[in-house]
Every structure is written in C-alpha cells, then in structure tokens.
Tab-separated table of C-alpha atoms in Angstrom:
chain	number	residue	atom	x	y	z
A	1	UNK	CA	146.053	95.279	86.740
A	2	UNK	CA	145.876	95.069	82.990
A	3	UNK	CA	148.866	94.688	80.381
A	4	UNK	CA	148.527	98.513	79.308
A	5	UNK	CA	149.039	99.626	83.084
A	6	UNK	CA	152.353	98.183	83.432
A	7	UNK	CA	155.345	99.793	81.971
A	8	UNK	CA	156.959	98.285	78.747
A	9	UNK	CA	160.694	97.411	79.477
A	10	UNK	CA	161.474	95.909	76.208
A	11	UNK	CA	164.457	97.246	74.387
A	12	UNK	CA	165.208	94.296	71.952
A	13	UNK	CA	164.893	93.157	69.131
A	14	UNK	CA	166.490	96.086	67.282
A	15	UNK	CA	165.012	97.241	63.745
A	16	UNK	CA	166.533	94.215	62.087
A	17	UNK	CA	165.089	91.804	64.559
A	18	UNK	CA	168.533	90.832	66.396
A	19	UNK	CA	168.732	90.091	70.057
A	20	UNK	CA	172.401	91.116	70.262
A	21	UNK	CA	174.236	88.539	68.078
A	22	UNK	CA	171.141	86.357	67.869
A	23	UNK	CA	168.164	86.575	65.878
A	24	UNK	CA	167.454	88.032	62.337
A	25	UNK	CA	165.884	86.864	59.297
A	26	UNK	CA	167.483	83.994	57.388
A	27	UNK	CA	164.766	82.383	55.206
A	28	UNK	CA	164.148	81.711	51.529
A	29	UNK	CA	163.528	84.885	49.244
A	30	UNK	CA	159.876	83.601	48.727
A	31	UNK	CA	158.875	84.271	52.400
A	32	UNK	CA	160.526	87.656	52.497
A	33	UNK	CA	157.330	89.176	51.452
A	34	UNK	CA	155.125	87.438	53.864
A	35	UNK	CA	157.558	88.401	56.642
A	36	UNK	CA	157.547	91.811	55.789
A	37	UNK	CA	153.637	91.940	55.805
A	38	UNK	CA	153.684	90.289	59.140
A	39	UNK	CA	156.099	92.515	60.430
A	40	UNK	CA	154.102	95.574	59.256
A	41	UNK	CA	150.844	94.116	60.429
A	42	UNK	CA	152.244	93.254	64.020
A	43	UNK	CA	153.644	97.023	64.205
A	44	UNK	CA	150.199	98.251	63.391
A	45	UNK	CA	148.231	96.213	65.828
A	46	UNK	CA	150.522	95.718	68.661
A	47	UNK	CA	149.529	98.988	70.528
A	48	UNK	CA	146.233	99.263	68.873
A	49	UNK	CA	143.661	99.406	71.849
A	50	UNK	CA	140.967	97.259	70.192
A	51	UNK	CA	143.433	94.521	69.390
A	52	UNK	CA	144.977	94.734	73.020
A	53	UNK	CA	141.156	94.898	74.627
A	54	UNK	CA	140.024	91.779	72.423
A	55	UNK	CA	143.193	89.945	73.448
A	56	UNK	CA	142.866	90.471	77.078
A	57	UNK	CA	139.116	89.461	76.915
A	58	UNK	CA	139.742	86.359	75.210
A	59	UNK	CA	142.510	85.578	77.852
A	60	UNK	CA	139.991	86.190	80.729
A	61	UNK	CA	136.816	84.613	79.301
A	62	UNK	CA	138.321	81.971	76.946
A	63	UNK	CA	141.535	80.733	78.393
A	64	UNK	CA	140.516	81.420	81.894
A	65	UNK	CA	143.317	83.656	83.106
A	66	UNK	CA	144.651	84.864	85.325
A	67	UNK	CA	145.993	81.536	86.296
A	68	UNK	CA	146.581	81.219	90.278
A	69	UNK	CA	149.586	80.735	92.223
A	70	UNK	CA	149.577	77.786	94.645
A	71	UNK	CA	151.560	77.277	97.658
A	72	UNK	CA	152.942	73.804	97.833
A	73	UNK	CA	153.239	73.728	101.540
A	74	UNK	CA	153.982	69.922	102.080
A	75	UNK	CA	156.598	69.882	99.201
A	76	UNK	CA	158.306	73.108	100.859
A	77	UNK	CA	158.295	71.110	104.376
A	78	UNK	CA	160.062	68.015	102.458
A	79	UNK	CA	162.934	70.245	100.968
A	80	UNK	CA	163.557	72.088	104.377
A	81	UNK	CA	164.321	75.488	103.314
A	82	UNK	CA	162.607	76.608	100.289
A	83	UNK	CA	158.936	77.671	100.110
A	84	UNK	CA	157.392	76.611	96.695
A	85	UNK	CA	154.843	78.153	94.557
A	86	UNK	CA	153.379	76.817	91.547
A	87	UNK	CA	152.264	79.204	88.487
A	88	UNK	CA	149.453	76.956	87.608
A	89	UNK	CA	149.612	77.190	83.657
A	90	UNK	CA	148.028	73.669	83.443
A	91	UNK	CA	144.903	75.303	84.494
A	92	UNK	CA	144.553	77.213	81.216
A	93	UNK	CA	142.139	76.058	78.546
A	94	UNK	CA	143.845	73.191	76.591
A	95	UNK	CA	146.072	72.534	79.508
A	96	UNK	CA	149.192	74.719	78.912
A	97	UNK	CA	150.618	77.899	78.389
A	98	UNK	CA	150.807	77.504	74.472
A	99	UNK	CA	147.200	79.036	74.088
A	100	UNK	CA	148.334	82.553	75.259
A	101	UNK	CA	150.493	82.921	72.164
A	102	UNK	CA	148.145	81.135	69.719
A	103	UNK	CA	145.246	83.477	70.980
A	104	UNK	CA	147.454	86.487	70.087
A	105	UNK	CA	148.553	85.194	66.559
A	106	UNK	CA	144.966	83.934	65.592
A	107	UNK	CA	143.677	87.707	66.387
A	108	UNK	CA	146.500	88.952	64.134
A	109	UNK	CA	145.678	86.408	61.438
A	110	UNK	CA	142.103	87.733	61.479
A	111	UNK	CA	143.083	91.150	61.002
A	112	UNK	CA	145.662	90.285	57.932
A	113	UNK	CA	142.646	88.243	56.279
A	114	UNK	CA	144.173	84.892	56.545
A	115	UNK	CA	141.784	82.086	56.745
A	116	UNK	CA	144.079	79.231	56.845
A	117	UNK	CA	146.732	78.697	59.942
A	118	UNK	CA	149.436	76.047	59.934
A	119	UNK	CA	151.749	75.045	62.954
A	120	UNK	CA	154.338	72.428	63.726
A	121	UNK	CA	154.312	70.515	66.919
A	122	UNK	CA	156.257	67.961	68.967
A	123	UNK	CA	154.849	66.731	72.028
A	124	UNK	CA	151.143	68.268	70.577
A	125	UNK	CA	150.536	70.735	73.075
A	126	UNK	CA	151.067	73.511	70.633
A	127	UNK	CA	149.233	71.567	67.941
A	128	UNK	CA	146.032	71.308	70.309
A	129	UNK	CA	146.360	75.004	71.153
A	130	UNK	CA	146.407	76.098	67.494
A	131	UNK	CA	143.531	73.563	66.390
A	132	UNK	CA	141.421	75.000	69.259
A	133	UNK	CA	141.912	78.777	68.429
A	134	UNK	CA	141.108	77.737	64.553
A	135	UNK	CA	138.071	76.303	65.792
A	136	UNK	CA	137.232	79.157	67.924
A	137	UNK	CA	137.558	81.616	64.990
A	138	UNK	CA	136.437	79.285	62.109
A	139	UNK	CA	139.859	78.827	60.372
A	140	UNK	CA	141.144	75.869	58.576
A	141	UNK	CA	144.023	74.304	60.311
A	142	UNK	CA	146.828	71.937	59.256
A	143	UNK	CA	149.341	70.548	61.770
A	144	UNK	CA	152.562	69.110	60.911
A	145	UNK	CA	153.807	66.692	63.282
A	146	UNK	CA	156.558	63.981	63.094
A	147	UNK	CA	155.556	60.323	62.544
A	148	UNK	CA	157.645	59.312	65.726
A	149	UNK	CA	155.934	61.839	67.650
A	150	UNK	CA	152.490	61.020	66.285
A	151	UNK	CA	152.814	57.500	67.794
A	152	UNK	CA	154.219	58.846	71.158
A	153	UNK	CA	151.603	61.245	71.669
A	154	UNK	CA	148.407	59.645	70.299
A	155	UNK	CA	146.160	61.328	72.619
A	156	UNK	CA	147.019	64.889	71.554
A	157	UNK	CA	146.727	63.602	67.968
A	158	UNK	CA	143.125	62.711	68.658
A	159	UNK	CA	142.370	66.003	70.452
A	160	UNK	CA	143.420	67.993	67.328
A	161	UNK	CA	141.299	65.749	64.920
A	162	UNK	CA	138.486	66.238	67.236
A	163	UNK	CA	138.877	69.865	66.822
A	164	UNK	CA	138.810	69.858	63.030
A	165	UNK	CA	142.371	70.010	62.325
A	166	UNK	CA	144.345	68.050	59.734
A	167	UNK	CA	147.300	66.487	61.268
A	168	UNK	CA	150.087	65.729	58.527
A	169	UNK	CA	152.702	63.046	59.456
A	170	UNK	CA	156.199	63.968	58.328
A	171	UNK	CA	158.242	61.032	57.369
A	172	UNK	CA	161.606	62.688	56.136
A	173	UNK	CA	164.806	63.257	58.523
A	174	UNK	CA	164.345	62.088	62.062
A	175	UNK	CA	160.550	62.159	61.792
A	176	UNK	CA	160.448	64.626	64.931
A	177	UNK	CA	159.924	68.340	65.487
A	178	UNK	CA	162.607	69.570	63.432
A	179	UNK	CA	161.494	67.912	60.227
A	180	UNK	CA	157.790	69.123	60.927
A	181	UNK	CA	159.107	72.597	60.952
A	182	UNK	CA	160.664	72.262	57.768
A	183	UNK	CA	157.531	70.726	56.178
A	184	UNK	CA	155.285	73.812	57.765
A	185	UNK	CA	157.822	76.272	56.169
A	186	UNK	CA	157.247	74.504	52.668
A	187	UNK	CA	153.499	74.635	53.108
A	188	UNK	CA	153.930	78.320	53.963
A	189	UNK	CA	155.936	79.046	50.897
A	190	UNK	CA	153.390	77.325	48.612
A	191	UNK	CA	150.125	78.974	50.346
A	192	UNK	CA	151.645	82.291	51.310
A	193	UNK	CA	148.705	84.282	50.243
A	194	UNK	CA	146.099	82.936	52.405
A	195	UNK	CA	148.211	81.287	55.237
A	196	UNK	CA	149.307	82.320	58.479
A	197	UNK	CA	152.118	80.336	60.363
A	198	UNK	CA	151.585	80.041	64.013
A	199	UNK	CA	155.043	79.547	65.697
A	200	UNK	CA	154.661	78.349	68.986
A	201	UNK	CA	158.014	79.186	70.451
A	202	UNK	CA	160.871	81.911	70.610
A	203	UNK	CA	162.260	80.695	67.243
A	204	UNK	CA	162.357	81.321	63.660
A	205	UNK	CA	162.601	84.677	61.574
A	206	UNK	CA	161.624	87.953	62.801
A	207	UNK	CA	159.126	89.306	64.110
A	208	UNK	CA	158.064	85.574	65.690
A	209	UNK	CA	160.344	85.730	68.636
A	210	UNK	CA	159.166	89.044	69.425
A	211	UNK	CA	155.601	88.368	68.947
A	212	UNK	CA	155.819	84.923	71.074
A	213	UNK	CA	157.766	87.074	73.828
A	214	UNK	CA	155.034	89.837	74.005
A	215	UNK	CA	152.025	87.342	73.949
A	216	UNK	CA	153.341	85.086	76.641
A	217	UNK	CA	154.515	87.978	78.996
A	218	UNK	CA	151.088	87.875	80.348
A	219	UNK	CA	152.530	85.076	82.800
A	220	UNK	CA	154.993	87.472	84.288
A	221	UNK	CA	152.778	90.310	84.411
A	222	UNK	CA	150.460	88.148	86.428
A	223	UNK	CA	153.146	86.916	88.660
A	224	UNK	CA	154.144	90.493	89.332
A	225	UNK	CA	150.677	91.365	90.580
A	226	UNK	CA	150.154	87.924	92.483
A	227	UNK	CA	153.381	87.442	94.387
A	228	UNK	CA	152.869	90.431	96.611
A	229	UNK	CA	149.415	89.497	97.555
A	230	UNK	CA	150.313	85.646	98.095
A	231	UNK	CA	153.919	85.818	99.586
A	232	UNK	CA	154.212	89.456	100.569
A	233	UNK	CA	157.097	90.705	98.325
A	234	UNK	CA	158.443	90.094	94.793
A	235	UNK	CA	160.621	86.936	93.923
A	236	UNK	CA	164.447	86.869	94.476
A	237	UNK	CA	164.609	84.015	91.868
A	238	UNK	CA	163.081	83.029	88.754
A	239	UNK	CA	164.079	79.641	87.122
A	240	UNK	CA	163.141	79.138	83.723
A	241	UNK	CA	163.469	76.088	81.331
A	242	UNK	CA	165.850	75.991	78.174
A	243	UNK	CA	164.325	74.010	75.288
A	244	UNK	CA	162.987	74.436	72.296
A	245	UNK	CA	162.860	78.118	72.837
A	246	UNK	CA	159.923	78.563	75.409
A	247	UNK	CA	162.496	79.207	77.961
A	248	UNK	CA	163.907	82.382	76.179
A	249	UNK	CA	160.215	83.665	76.154
A	250	UNK	CA	159.911	82.831	79.985
A	251	UNK	CA	163.167	85.005	80.686
A	252	UNK	CA	161.875	87.531	78.406
A	253	UNK	CA	158.584	88.028	80.304
A	254	UNK	CA	160.485	87.770	83.693
A	255	UNK	CA	163.082	90.466	82.627
A	256	UNK	CA	160.618	92.905	81.417
A	257	UNK	CA	158.450	92.612	84.587
A	258	UNK	CA	160.363	91.520	87.550
A	259	UNK	CA	162.262	93.911	90.019
A	260	UNK	CA	165.903	94.415	89.659
A	261	UNK	CA	166.552	92.505	92.662
A	262	UNK	CA	165.017	89.297	91.092
A	263	UNK	CA	167.706	87.016	89.485
A	264	UNK	CA	167.089	84.940	86.506
A	265	UNK	CA	168.446	81.244	86.204
A	266	UNK	CA	167.647	78.742	83.772
A	267	UNK	CA	167.570	75.157	83.562
A	268	UNK	CA	169.280	73.526	80.521
A	269	UNK	CA	168.519	70.294	79.121
A	270	UNK	CA	171.992	68.795	78.958
A	271	UNK	CA	174.397	65.981	80.268
A	272	UNK	CA	176.066	68.281	82.645
A	273	UNK	CA	176.420	66.859	86.316
A	274	UNK	CA	173.626	68.471	88.715
A	275	UNK	CA	171.687	70.029	85.565
A	276	UNK	CA	168.119	70.072	86.196
A	277	UNK	CA	166.498	68.827	83.126
A	278	UNK	CA	162.607	70.234	83.597
A	279	UNK	CA	160.019	72.131	81.829
A	280	UNK	CA	159.573	74.667	84.746
A	281	UNK	CA	159.270	78.316	85.712
A	282	UNK	CA	160.085	78.819	89.200
A	283	UNK	CA	160.347	81.946	91.425
A	284	UNK	CA	162.169	82.026	94.639
A	285	UNK	CA	160.985	84.535	97.002
A	286	UNK	CA	162.347	85.262	100.679
A	287	UNK	CA	159.721	84.572	103.177
A	288	UNK	CA	159.425	86.174	106.754
A	289	UNK	CA	161.528	83.531	108.129
A	290	UNK	CA	164.469	84.058	105.778
A	291	UNK	CA	164.015	80.998	103.614
A	292	UNK	CA	163.369	81.152	99.973
A	293	UNK	CA	159.726	80.874	98.175
A	294	UNK	CA	159.884	79.429	94.700
A	295	UNK	CA	157.161	79.505	92.109
A	296	UNK	CA	157.303	76.605	89.508
A	297	UNK	CA	155.361	75.452	86.552
A	298	UNK	CA	154.331	71.989	86.040
A	299	UNK	CA	157.505	69.995	85.683
A	300	UNK	CA	157.527	67.165	83.117
A	301	UNK	CA	161.405	66.133	83.099
A	302	UNK	CA	164.071	65.817	85.320
A	303	UNK	CA	167.869	66.197	85.897
A	304	UNK	CA	170.465	64.114	84.416
A	305	UNK	CA	173.918	63.071	85.676
A	306	UNK	CA	176.993	63.372	83.263
A	307	UNK	CA	177.102	60.478	80.851
A	308	UNK	CA	179.768	58.527	79.040
A	309	UNK	CA	179.732	58.717	75.175
A	310	UNK	CA	177.275	56.409	73.805
A	311	UNK	CA	180.216	54.499	72.184
A	312	UNK	CA	181.937	53.752	75.570
A	313	UNK	CA	178.801	52.784	77.046
A	314	UNK	CA	178.166	50.267	74.386
A	315	UNK	CA	181.571	48.796	74.160
A	316	UNK	CA	181.625	48.395	78.388
A	317	UNK	CA	178.156	46.575	77.891
A	318	UNK	CA	179.244	44.289	75.303
A	319	UNK	CA	182.384	43.526	77.385
A	320	UNK	CA	180.798	43.024	80.645
A	321	UNK	CA	177.535	40.843	79.820
A	322	UNK	CA	176.311	38.498	77.289
A	323	UNK	CA	173.860	39.737	74.677
A	324	UNK	CA	170.996	37.583	76.427
A	325	UNK	CA	171.421	39.396	79.738
A	326	UNK	CA	171.188	42.862	78.331
A	327	UNK	CA	167.930	44.546	78.575
A	328	UNK	CA	166.535	47.966	77.727
A	329	UNK	CA	165.126	49.935	80.845
A	330	UNK	CA	161.385	50.411	80.781
A	331	UNK	CA	159.740	53.847	80.506
A	332	UNK	CA	158.331	53.151	84.193
A	333	UNK	CA	162.274	52.429	85.223
A	334	UNK	CA	163.356	55.675	83.498
A	335	UNK	CA	160.526	57.972	85.031
A	336	UNK	CA	161.437	56.663	88.269
A	337	UNK	CA	165.159	57.444	88.039
A	338	UNK	CA	164.186	60.982	86.673
A	339	UNK	CA	161.719	61.585	89.465
A	340	UNK	CA	164.434	60.646	92.071
A	341	UNK	CA	167.235	62.981	90.465
A	342	UNK	CA	164.566	65.708	90.405
A	343	UNK	CA	163.854	65.458	93.913
A	344	UNK	CA	167.497	65.081	94.870
A	345	UNK	CA	168.364	68.050	92.758
A	346	UNK	CA	165.545	70.150	94.435
A	347	UNK	CA	166.655	69.290	97.926
A	348	UNK	CA	170.063	70.522	97.275
A	349	UNK	CA	169.057	73.946	95.895
A	350	UNK	CA	166.806	74.318	98.834
A	351	UNK	CA	169.590	73.218	101.282
A	352	UNK	CA	171.845	75.678	99.607
A	353	UNK	CA	169.454	78.558	99.853
A	354	UNK	CA	168.711	77.810	103.499
A	355	UNK	CA	172.573	77.791	103.920
A	356	UNK	CA	172.923	81.137	102.339
A	357	UNK	CA	170.176	82.770	104.515
C-alpha cells in the first residue's frame, strides 16, 4: 500500500499555520519572504505525482523502508500481560527515523533551486541524516551544534564530517540545541537566497510543523498495514514520546492513520511520579488471549521519579555529609538506575493492562 492509496485525514493546520492555539509564524521580517516561498513551493509539490513518486522511491531504495515490526516475545513474557512489538526505525539508513523527513525536505530544496542546506542538531542524529541527504544530492551542508553536544556526541560529529558536512560549534548561551537553532536561523537570514533550512522536528514557523508531520507519517501508514498482518488487528494504544517535537509528529501520523478505537498516549520527559522518560513509539494491541500488544520504537531514556528542588537537595547534602564523602554518580550508575525505572514502569503498565482485560 502506498501513501496515495490511504485517505488523508489531516484538517490542521489552518491557512495561517495554527494547530488550534499553537503554531503560526513568529520570525524576523527578513525571513517572511523565505517562508512564503517555502509555503508556496510545498503547496505546489505536496500533491505532485512526480514528487510523491520520487519520495516513495527514495524511501524504499535508499532509506530501506518499510521498516519491519518485531515481536519482542521474551520481553512480553517478562512483563506478564503485554505483548510488545517494536517498530524498527533503527534499521533505516543512518539508524533513525530522522532521514524520512530529511529526504522529503531535500527533494523540496532541489525543486526550489537551493544548493545549500543547513540544520541544527543536538544528539547528532538529525545532523547525520541531513549530511547524508546532502551528500546524496550533491548539496553543500552546514550543521550547527552546541559545543557541549559536540563533546558528548563525538561519534556523530565524525560521521557528519565524513559525509562532507561542516559542523559549526556554537559557544553562546547554554551551548546546546536551543542555541544551535538560533545560530542556524541567523545563517538562514544571511544566506536566504541560496539556502534551505532543514528543520528536523515539529517546531519552528509554518509550514515546517506540517512538512515534518507529512514526511514522517510514513511510519504510521506502514503500521496501519503491518499490524493486521502481524497481530491480526489494529492497535488499541499508541504511546508516543514528548520531547523536542518529534512526539507531536508521532501523534500526528498516528491520528491521521489509526482507527478510531486506537487511543493515543504520550510519554513526557518531566519530574512527575510514574512518568516514563523515553524516546518511544509503542502501539498496544489486544491479542487473542485478551492481553495487550504494544509497538515500541527504540527506547533511549527511562522514567524518573518526583524530585525535590535542587536547592533543597543541595542543602540536605551539605548538612548530612562532609565534602570529602560526596561523590557524583557515574554515567554507568545513572544508566543503571534509568534502566531499572524503565523496567518497573513497563511492568506496572502491563499489570494494569492485564487487570483491565
């Protein structure tokens, strides 16, 4: 089944780019012309048969789609109630879902005669995907990345440079993703005539949230076809992450393609009790035994418990132990705690699901 064979269920954003109270265009006046050009270009090619055919051809032969769904049978047995399925976006070329959107935006940049692309990245996956498609289509590529993130993600920085991209360290502010985005915007203002800005998440001015949603909807469309074949029916639950914006894209593609019986749930990175801090897409489906089946995209983070304010923790630490005895937890210790919280959270979810059935 191809994208054109499925009904289009989107009725947002409106003509001004608003998703209800959110969205719109709040940028410098110097970018209004570039955004108007982008909006007109996307409106022209969005339903163009040649554009859609090339996009689907690249996803199939270059990215390696459709990505499979995989039944995690042993994990399902451990959780005692939930049947877990994984949507293997990690098997895409570049190792993540980011390339789906980058392929679409790069094809649009070609048609708009923009030989130079820029991007911002935090963990580096979007930067790698942008550098990859730029090399694929012979474009100049500049990736902005906070200096702190460059130190943490040296491997992805090496991959970007290996693909011919220029990685620009950002030293302002917190030296992370937010500041990299600001620098990328400044670059775009300066070189708007020949530059296309590839934004990797559902953020930024209209039409970027709509574009990212549309290009990433391929994941949900594949699930719509694959789940009846693998599990016998459509899912009851889709759990998507809330982070830099990708979660809203996940929710958008699920809302556009999933049946009305499918419930959408989001994981939010926060400090509330029982909050699952993850980068996941999980689909829960009833099995023939009445338990739940779930699809998950690779989990990278884990839940966190409610925490006291940092000032309270610091005061208690100073009062309870001398300076010489205070130690900062190692990265291995932190990851071990996160894995334990993730397992415990998944077990409680599965137990609740089994109780309901």
